[in-house]
Amino acid sequence: MNDVEEHYRNIAGYFSETLCITWCQGLTLDEVAGVFGSGLDTGLRYNVAEAENAGFEAREEAGGVACSAIAGQLGPWVVVVEPEYGDTGSGHEILRELSAKDGRALNVYSGINSHSLDYYRDARPLTTLQFLEWGEEPFHRQGDQPHLLDELIGNFSGERAADFRAFALAVAERLTGVRLTHDWLFSKHRWLQWEDWD
Protein backbone atom coordinates (compact mmCIF):
# COMPACT_ATOMS: atom_id res chain seq x y z
CA MET A 1 0.00 0.00 0.00
CA ASN A 2 1.34 3.42 -0.88
CA ASP A 3 1.44 6.45 1.41
CA VAL A 4 -1.69 8.03 -0.10
CA GLU A 5 -3.75 4.90 0.51
CA GLU A 6 -2.37 4.62 4.02
CA HIS A 7 -3.47 8.22 4.64
CA TYR A 8 -6.98 7.38 3.45
CA ARG A 9 -7.13 4.13 5.37
CA ASN A 10 -6.72 6.30 8.47
CA ILE A 11 -9.40 8.73 7.26
CA ALA A 12 -11.82 5.91 6.42
CA GLY A 13 -11.20 4.37 9.84
CA TYR A 14 -13.33 7.10 11.38
CA PHE A 15 -16.41 5.80 9.53
CA SER A 16 -17.68 2.45 10.78
CA GLU A 17 -20.89 1.33 9.05
CA THR A 18 -21.13 3.83 6.20
CA LEU A 19 -18.80 6.19 4.37
CA CYS A 20 -20.33 8.72 1.97
CA ILE A 21 -18.24 11.63 0.69
CA THR A 22 -19.14 13.84 -2.27
CA TRP A 23 -17.02 16.37 -4.17
CA CYS A 24 -18.60 19.02 -6.43
CA GLN A 25 -16.92 21.54 -8.73
CA GLY A 26 -19.00 24.19 -10.46
CA LEU A 27 -21.57 25.08 -7.79
CA THR A 28 -21.35 27.35 -4.77
CA LEU A 29 -21.72 26.05 -1.25
CA ASP A 30 -25.26 27.47 -1.12
CA GLU A 31 -26.16 25.72 -4.38
CA VAL A 32 -24.75 22.41 -3.15
CA ALA A 33 -26.74 22.75 0.07
CA GLY A 34 -29.88 23.29 -2.03
CA VAL A 35 -29.24 20.15 -4.07
CA PHE A 36 -28.98 18.15 -0.85
CA GLY A 37 -32.32 19.59 0.30
CA SER A 38 -30.90 21.70 3.10
CA GLY A 39 -32.54 25.07 3.66
CA LEU A 40 -31.02 28.47 4.22
CA ASP A 41 -27.76 28.68 6.11
CA THR A 42 -28.61 28.46 9.81
CA GLY A 43 -25.19 29.72 10.79
CA LEU A 44 -24.41 26.44 12.55
CA ARG A 45 -20.86 25.18 12.03
CA TYR A 46 -19.90 21.67 13.08
CA ASN A 47 -17.10 19.22 12.58
CA VAL A 48 -17.96 15.70 11.40
CA ALA A 49 -18.40 14.28 14.92
CA GLU A 50 -20.62 17.17 16.01
CA ALA A 51 -22.70 16.85 12.85
CA GLU A 52 -23.25 13.16 13.56
CA ASN A 53 -24.50 13.92 17.07
CA ALA A 54 -26.69 16.78 15.85
CA GLY A 55 -28.20 14.54 13.19
CA PHE A 56 -29.15 11.86 15.71
CA GLU A 57 -30.71 14.47 18.01
CA ALA A 58 -32.70 16.01 15.16
CA ARG A 59 -33.96 12.60 14.10
CA GLU A 60 -35.29 11.91 17.60
CA GLU A 61 -37.00 15.31 17.76
CA ALA A 62 -38.56 15.09 14.30
CA GLY A 63 -39.62 11.46 14.49
CA GLY A 64 -38.19 10.81 11.04
CA VAL A 65 -34.78 10.13 9.62
CA ALA A 66 -32.88 13.37 9.97
CA CYS A 67 -30.12 13.50 7.41
CA SER A 68 -27.08 15.51 8.29
CA ALA A 69 -23.75 16.48 6.74
CA ILE A 70 -20.97 18.99 6.82
CA ALA A 71 -20.10 20.92 3.67
CA GLY A 72 -17.16 23.16 3.01
CA GLN A 73 -14.67 24.40 0.50
CA LEU A 74 -11.56 22.34 -0.24
CA GLY A 75 -9.61 24.08 -2.97
CA PRO A 76 -11.95 24.60 -5.94
CA TRP A 77 -14.28 21.85 -4.72
CA VAL A 78 -17.20 21.81 -2.30
CA VAL A 79 -16.95 18.65 -0.22
CA VAL A 80 -19.93 17.10 1.57
CA VAL A 81 -19.26 14.49 4.25
CA GLU A 82 -22.24 12.58 5.60
CA PRO A 83 -21.73 11.02 9.02
CA GLU A 84 -22.84 7.53 9.94
CA TYR A 85 -25.65 6.04 7.80
CA GLY A 86 -25.69 8.90 5.28
CA ASP A 87 -26.00 8.03 1.60
CA THR A 88 -27.72 10.99 -0.08
CA GLY A 89 -24.63 12.01 -2.06
CA SER A 90 -24.48 8.61 -3.74
CA GLY A 91 -27.84 9.13 -5.45
CA HIS A 92 -27.60 9.43 -9.22
CA GLU A 93 -30.11 12.29 -9.38
CA ILE A 94 -28.07 14.21 -6.81
CA LEU A 95 -24.86 13.64 -8.79
CA ARG A 96 -26.56 14.72 -12.02
CA GLU A 97 -27.74 17.94 -10.42
CA LEU A 98 -24.39 18.65 -8.77
CA SER A 99 -22.59 18.34 -12.11
CA ALA A 100 -25.23 19.96 -14.32
CA LYS A 101 -23.71 23.43 -14.84
CA ASP A 102 -20.57 22.46 -16.77
CA GLY A 103 -19.39 20.93 -13.53
CA ARG A 104 -18.05 17.73 -12.08
CA ALA A 105 -19.21 15.60 -9.18
CA LEU A 106 -17.64 12.60 -7.55
CA ASN A 107 -18.93 10.32 -4.81
CA VAL A 108 -17.33 7.53 -2.82
CA TYR A 109 -19.85 5.37 -1.01
CA SER A 110 -19.25 2.27 1.09
CA GLY A 111 -21.97 0.70 3.18
CA ILE A 112 -22.71 -2.76 4.49
CA ASN A 113 -23.58 -4.35 1.13
CA SER A 114 -22.65 -1.76 -1.48
CA HIS A 115 -19.40 -0.01 -2.40
CA SER A 116 -19.07 2.39 -5.31
CA LEU A 117 -17.23 5.30 -6.88
CA ASP A 118 -19.27 7.52 -9.22
CA TYR A 119 -17.76 10.24 -11.42
CA TYR A 120 -20.06 12.67 -13.26
CA ARG A 121 -19.50 15.55 -15.67
CA ASP A 122 -22.19 17.79 -17.20
CA ALA A 123 -24.97 15.74 -15.58
CA ARG A 124 -23.73 12.53 -17.21
CA PRO A 125 -22.13 9.50 -15.53
CA LEU A 126 -18.65 9.31 -16.97
CA THR A 127 -17.89 6.16 -15.05
CA THR A 128 -19.37 4.20 -12.18
CA LEU A 129 -17.32 1.55 -10.42
CA GLN A 130 -19.01 -0.93 -8.15
CA PHE A 131 -16.63 -2.90 -5.97
CA LEU A 132 -17.36 -6.63 -5.95
CA GLU A 133 -16.02 -8.27 -2.82
CA TRP A 134 -16.52 -11.80 -4.11
CA GLY A 135 -16.12 -11.49 -7.86
CA GLU A 136 -13.25 -12.56 -10.10
CA GLU A 137 -12.96 -8.95 -11.25
CA PRO A 138 -12.84 -6.36 -8.44
CA PHE A 139 -15.03 -3.82 -10.26
CA HIS A 140 -18.22 -3.74 -12.29
CA ARG A 141 -17.97 -0.76 -14.65
CA GLN A 142 -20.78 1.38 -16.09
CA GLY A 143 -21.28 4.88 -17.47
CA ASP A 144 -20.53 6.73 -20.71
CA GLN A 145 -16.83 5.91 -20.38
CA PRO A 146 -16.77 2.77 -18.23
CA HIS A 147 -13.02 2.22 -18.67
CA LEU A 148 -12.02 5.85 -18.04
CA LEU A 149 -10.30 5.07 -14.75
CA ASP A 150 -8.71 1.75 -15.73
CA GLU A 151 -5.20 3.19 -15.52
CA LEU A 152 -5.87 4.39 -11.96
CA ILE A 153 -7.57 1.24 -10.74
CA GLY A 154 -5.45 -1.32 -12.56
CA ASN A 155 -3.22 -1.97 -9.56
CA PHE A 156 -6.02 -2.49 -7.04
CA SER A 157 -5.48 -5.79 -5.26
CA GLY A 158 -7.73 -5.43 -2.21
CA GLU A 159 -10.39 -7.90 -1.20
CA ARG A 160 -12.27 -6.15 1.60
CA ALA A 161 -14.45 -3.06 1.93
CA ALA A 162 -11.72 -1.36 3.99
CA ASP A 163 -9.33 -1.83 1.07
CA PHE A 164 -11.85 -0.31 -1.33
CA ARG A 165 -12.48 2.69 0.92
CA ALA A 166 -8.80 3.64 1.13
CA PHE A 167 -8.23 2.99 -2.56
CA ALA A 168 -11.36 4.87 -3.75
CA LEU A 169 -10.49 7.91 -1.63
CA ALA A 170 -6.98 7.88 -3.11
CA VAL A 171 -8.49 7.76 -6.62
CA ALA A 172 -10.75 10.68 -5.64
CA GLU A 173 -7.67 12.68 -4.66
CA ARG A 174 -6.12 11.99 -8.06
CA LEU A 175 -9.28 13.15 -9.83
CA THR A 176 -9.89 16.25 -7.73
CA GLY A 177 -6.34 17.29 -6.98
CA VAL A 178 -7.23 17.95 -3.33
CA ARG A 179 -6.48 15.94 -0.20
CA LEU A 180 -9.13 15.29 2.44
CA THR A 181 -7.47 15.43 5.86
CA HIS A 182 -8.30 14.86 9.50
CA ASP A 183 -7.84 18.60 10.04
CA TRP A 184 -10.53 19.32 7.44
CA LEU A 185 -12.95 16.75 8.89
CA PHE A 186 -12.53 18.06 12.41
CA SER A 187 -12.68 21.74 11.50
CA LYS A 188 -15.97 23.63 11.59
CA HIS A 189 -17.96 23.59 8.35
CA ARG A 190 -21.50 24.45 7.38
CA TRP A 191 -24.02 22.01 8.78
CA LEU A 192 -26.56 20.70 6.32
CA GLN A 193 -29.75 19.09 7.51
CA TRP A 194 -32.68 17.71 5.57
CA GLU A 195 -35.49 15.24 6.16
CA ASP A 196 -35.76 11.91 4.41
CA TRP A 197 -39.07 10.30 5.27
CA ASP A 198 -38.31 7.12 3.34
PDB file of C-alpha atoms in Angstrom, residues 104-188:
ATOM      1  CA  ARG A 104     -18.054  17.733 -12.079  1.00  0.00           C
ATOM      2  CA  ALA A 105     -19.208  15.601  -9.182  1.00  0.00           C
ATOM      3  CA  LEU A 106     -17.643  12.596  -7.547  1.00  0.00           C
ATOM      4  CA  ASN A 107     -18.932  10.324  -4.812  1.00  0.00           C
ATOM      5  CA  VAL A 108     -17.330   7.532  -2.818  1.00  0.00           C
ATOM      6  CA  TYR A 109     -19.849   5.371  -1.006  1.00  0.00           C
ATOM      7  CA  SER A 110     -19.247   2.273   1.087  1.00  0.00           C
ATOM      8  CA  GLY A 111     -21.966   0.696   3.182  1.00  0.00           C
ATOM      9  CA  ILE A 112     -22.710  -2.760   4.485  1.00  0.00           C
ATOM     10  CA  ASN A 113     -23.581  -4.354   1.134  1.00  0.00           C
ATOM     11  CA  SER A 114     -22.651  -1.757  -1.480  1.00  0.00           C
ATOM     12  CA  HIS A 115     -19.398  -0.010  -2.403  1.00  0.00           C
ATOM     13  CA  SER A 116     -19.067   2.393  -5.313  1.00  0.00           C
ATOM     14  CA  LEU A 117     -17.234   5.302  -6.881  1.00  0.00           C
ATOM     15  CA  ASP A 118     -19.268   7.520  -9.221  1.00  0.00           C
ATOM     16  CA  TYR A 119     -17.762  10.238 -11.418  1.00  0.00           C
ATOM     17  CA  TYR A 120     -20.063  12.675 -13.256  1.00  0.00           C
ATOM     18  CA  ARG A 121     -19.505  15.548 -15.666  1.00  0.00           C
ATOM     19  CA  ASP A 122     -22.188  17.793 -17.196  1.00  0.00           C
ATOM     20  CA  ALA A 123     -24.969  15.736 -15.580  1.00  0.00           C
ATOM     21  CA  ARG A 124     -23.731  12.533 -17.211  1.00  0.00           C
ATOM     22  CA  PRO A 125     -22.135   9.503 -15.528  1.00  0.00           C
ATOM     23  CA  LEU A 126     -18.646   9.310 -16.971  1.00  0.00           C
ATOM     24  CA  THR A 127     -17.888   6.165 -15.045  1.00  0.00           C
ATOM     25  CA  THR A 128     -19.370   4.196 -12.181  1.00  0.00           C
ATOM     26  CA  LEU A 129     -17.318   1.552 -10.421  1.00  0.00           C
ATOM     27  CA  GLN A 130     -19.008  -0.930  -8.150  1.00  0.00           C
ATOM     28  CA  PHE A 131     -16.626  -2.900  -5.968  1.00  0.00           C
ATOM     29  CA  LEU A 132     -17.365  -6.631  -5.951  1.00  0.00           C
ATOM     30  CA  GLU A 133     -16.019  -8.275  -2.817  1.00  0.00           C
ATOM     31  CA  TRP A 134     -16.519 -11.798  -4.108  1.00  0.00           C
ATOM     32  CA  GLY A 135     -16.115 -11.488  -7.865  1.00  0.00           C
ATOM     33  CA  GLU A 136     -13.253 -12.563 -10.103  1.00  0.00           C
ATOM     34  CA  GLU A 137     -12.960  -8.949 -11.246  1.00  0.00           C
ATOM     35  CA  PRO A 138     -12.840  -6.362  -8.437  1.00  0.00           C
ATOM     36  CA  PHE A 139     -15.031  -3.818 -10.264  1.00  0.00           C
ATOM     37  CA  HIS A 140     -18.223  -3.735 -12.292  1.00  0.00           C
ATOM     38  CA  ARG A 141     -17.973  -0.759 -14.654  1.00  0.00           C
ATOM     39  CA  GLN A 142     -20.783   1.376 -16.091  1.00  0.00           C
ATOM     40  CA  GLY A 143     -21.278   4.879 -17.468  1.00  0.00           C
ATOM     41  CA  ASP A 144     -20.529   6.726 -20.705  1.00  0.00           C
ATOM     42  CA  GLN A 145     -16.826   5.912 -20.377  1.00  0.00           C
ATOM     43  CA  PRO A 146     -16.774   2.767 -18.227  1.00  0.00           C
ATOM     44  CA  HIS A 147     -13.024   2.218 -18.671  1.00  0.00           C
ATOM     45  CA  LEU A 148     -12.024   5.848 -18.044  1.00  0.00           C
ATOM     46  CA  LEU A 149     -10.297   5.069 -14.752  1.00  0.00           C
ATOM     47  CA  ASP A 150      -8.706   1.750 -15.728  1.00  0.00           C
ATOM     48  CA  GLU A 151      -5.198   3.194 -15.516  1.00  0.00           C
ATOM     49  CA  LEU A 152      -5.865   4.392 -11.961  1.00  0.00           C
ATOM     50  CA  ILE A 153      -7.573   1.240 -10.742  1.00  0.00           C
ATOM     51  CA  GLY A 154      -5.450  -1.323 -12.560  1.00  0.00           C
ATOM     52  CA  ASN A 155      -3.215  -1.970  -9.556  1.00  0.00           C
ATOM     53  CA  PHE A 156      -6.020  -2.489  -7.044  1.00  0.00           C
ATOM     54  CA  SER A 157      -5.477  -5.786  -5.261  1.00  0.00           C
ATOM     55  CA  GLY A 158      -7.730  -5.434  -2.210  1.00  0.00           C
ATOM     56  CA  GLU A 159     -10.391  -7.896  -1.199  1.00  0.00           C
ATOM     57  CA  ARG A 160     -12.270  -6.149   1.604  1.00  0.00           C
ATOM     58  CA  ALA A 161     -14.452  -3.060   1.932  1.00  0.00           C
ATOM     59  CA  ALA A 162     -11.724  -1.365   3.986  1.00  0.00           C
ATOM     60  CA  ASP A 163      -9.328  -1.827   1.070  1.00  0.00           C
ATOM     61  CA  PHE A 164     -11.845  -0.311  -1.334  1.00  0.00           C
ATOM     62  CA  ARG A 165     -12.476   2.692   0.921  1.00  0.00           C
ATOM     63  CA  ALA A 166      -8.797   3.636   1.130  1.00  0.00           C
ATOM     64  CA  PHE A 167      -8.231   2.995  -2.563  1.00  0.00           C
ATOM     65  CA  ALA A 168     -11.356   4.867  -3.747  1.00  0.00           C
ATOM     66  CA  LEU A 169     -10.490   7.914  -1.631  1.00  0.00           C
ATOM     67  CA  ALA A 170      -6.978   7.878  -3.106  1.00  0.00           C
ATOM     68  CA  VAL A 171      -8.486   7.764  -6.617  1.00  0.00           C
ATOM     69  CA  ALA A 172     -10.749  10.680  -5.641  1.00  0.00           C
ATOM     70  CA  GLU A 173      -7.670  12.675  -4.663  1.00  0.00           C
ATOM     71  CA  ARG A 174      -6.116  11.987  -8.063  1.00  0.00           C
ATOM     72  CA  LEU A 175      -9.281  13.146  -9.833  1.00  0.00           C
ATOM     73  CA  THR A 176      -9.888  16.254  -7.733  1.00  0.00           C
ATOM     74  CA  GLY A 177      -6.341  17.291  -6.979  1.00  0.00           C
ATOM     75  CA  VAL A 178      -7.230  17.955  -3.326  1.00  0.00           C
ATOM     76  CA  ARG A 179      -6.485  15.938  -0.204  1.00  0.00           C
ATOM     77  CA  LEU A 180      -9.132  15.292   2.437  1.00  0.00           C
ATOM     78  CA  THR A 181      -7.468  15.428   5.856  1.00  0.00           C
ATOM     79  CA  HIS A 182      -8.304  14.862   9.496  1.00  0.00           C
ATOM     80  CA  ASP A 183      -7.837  18.595  10.040  1.00  0.00           C
ATOM     81  CA  TRP A 184     -10.534  19.317   7.440  1.00  0.00           C
ATOM     82  CA  LEU A 185     -12.951  16.750   8.890  1.00  0.00           C
ATOM     83  CA  PHE A 186     -12.525  18.065  12.412  1.00  0.00           C
ATOM     84  CA  SER A 187     -12.681  21.744  11.504  1.00  0.00           C
ATOM     85  CA  LYS A 188     -15.973  23.627  11.588  1.00  0.00           C
TER      86      LYS A 188
END
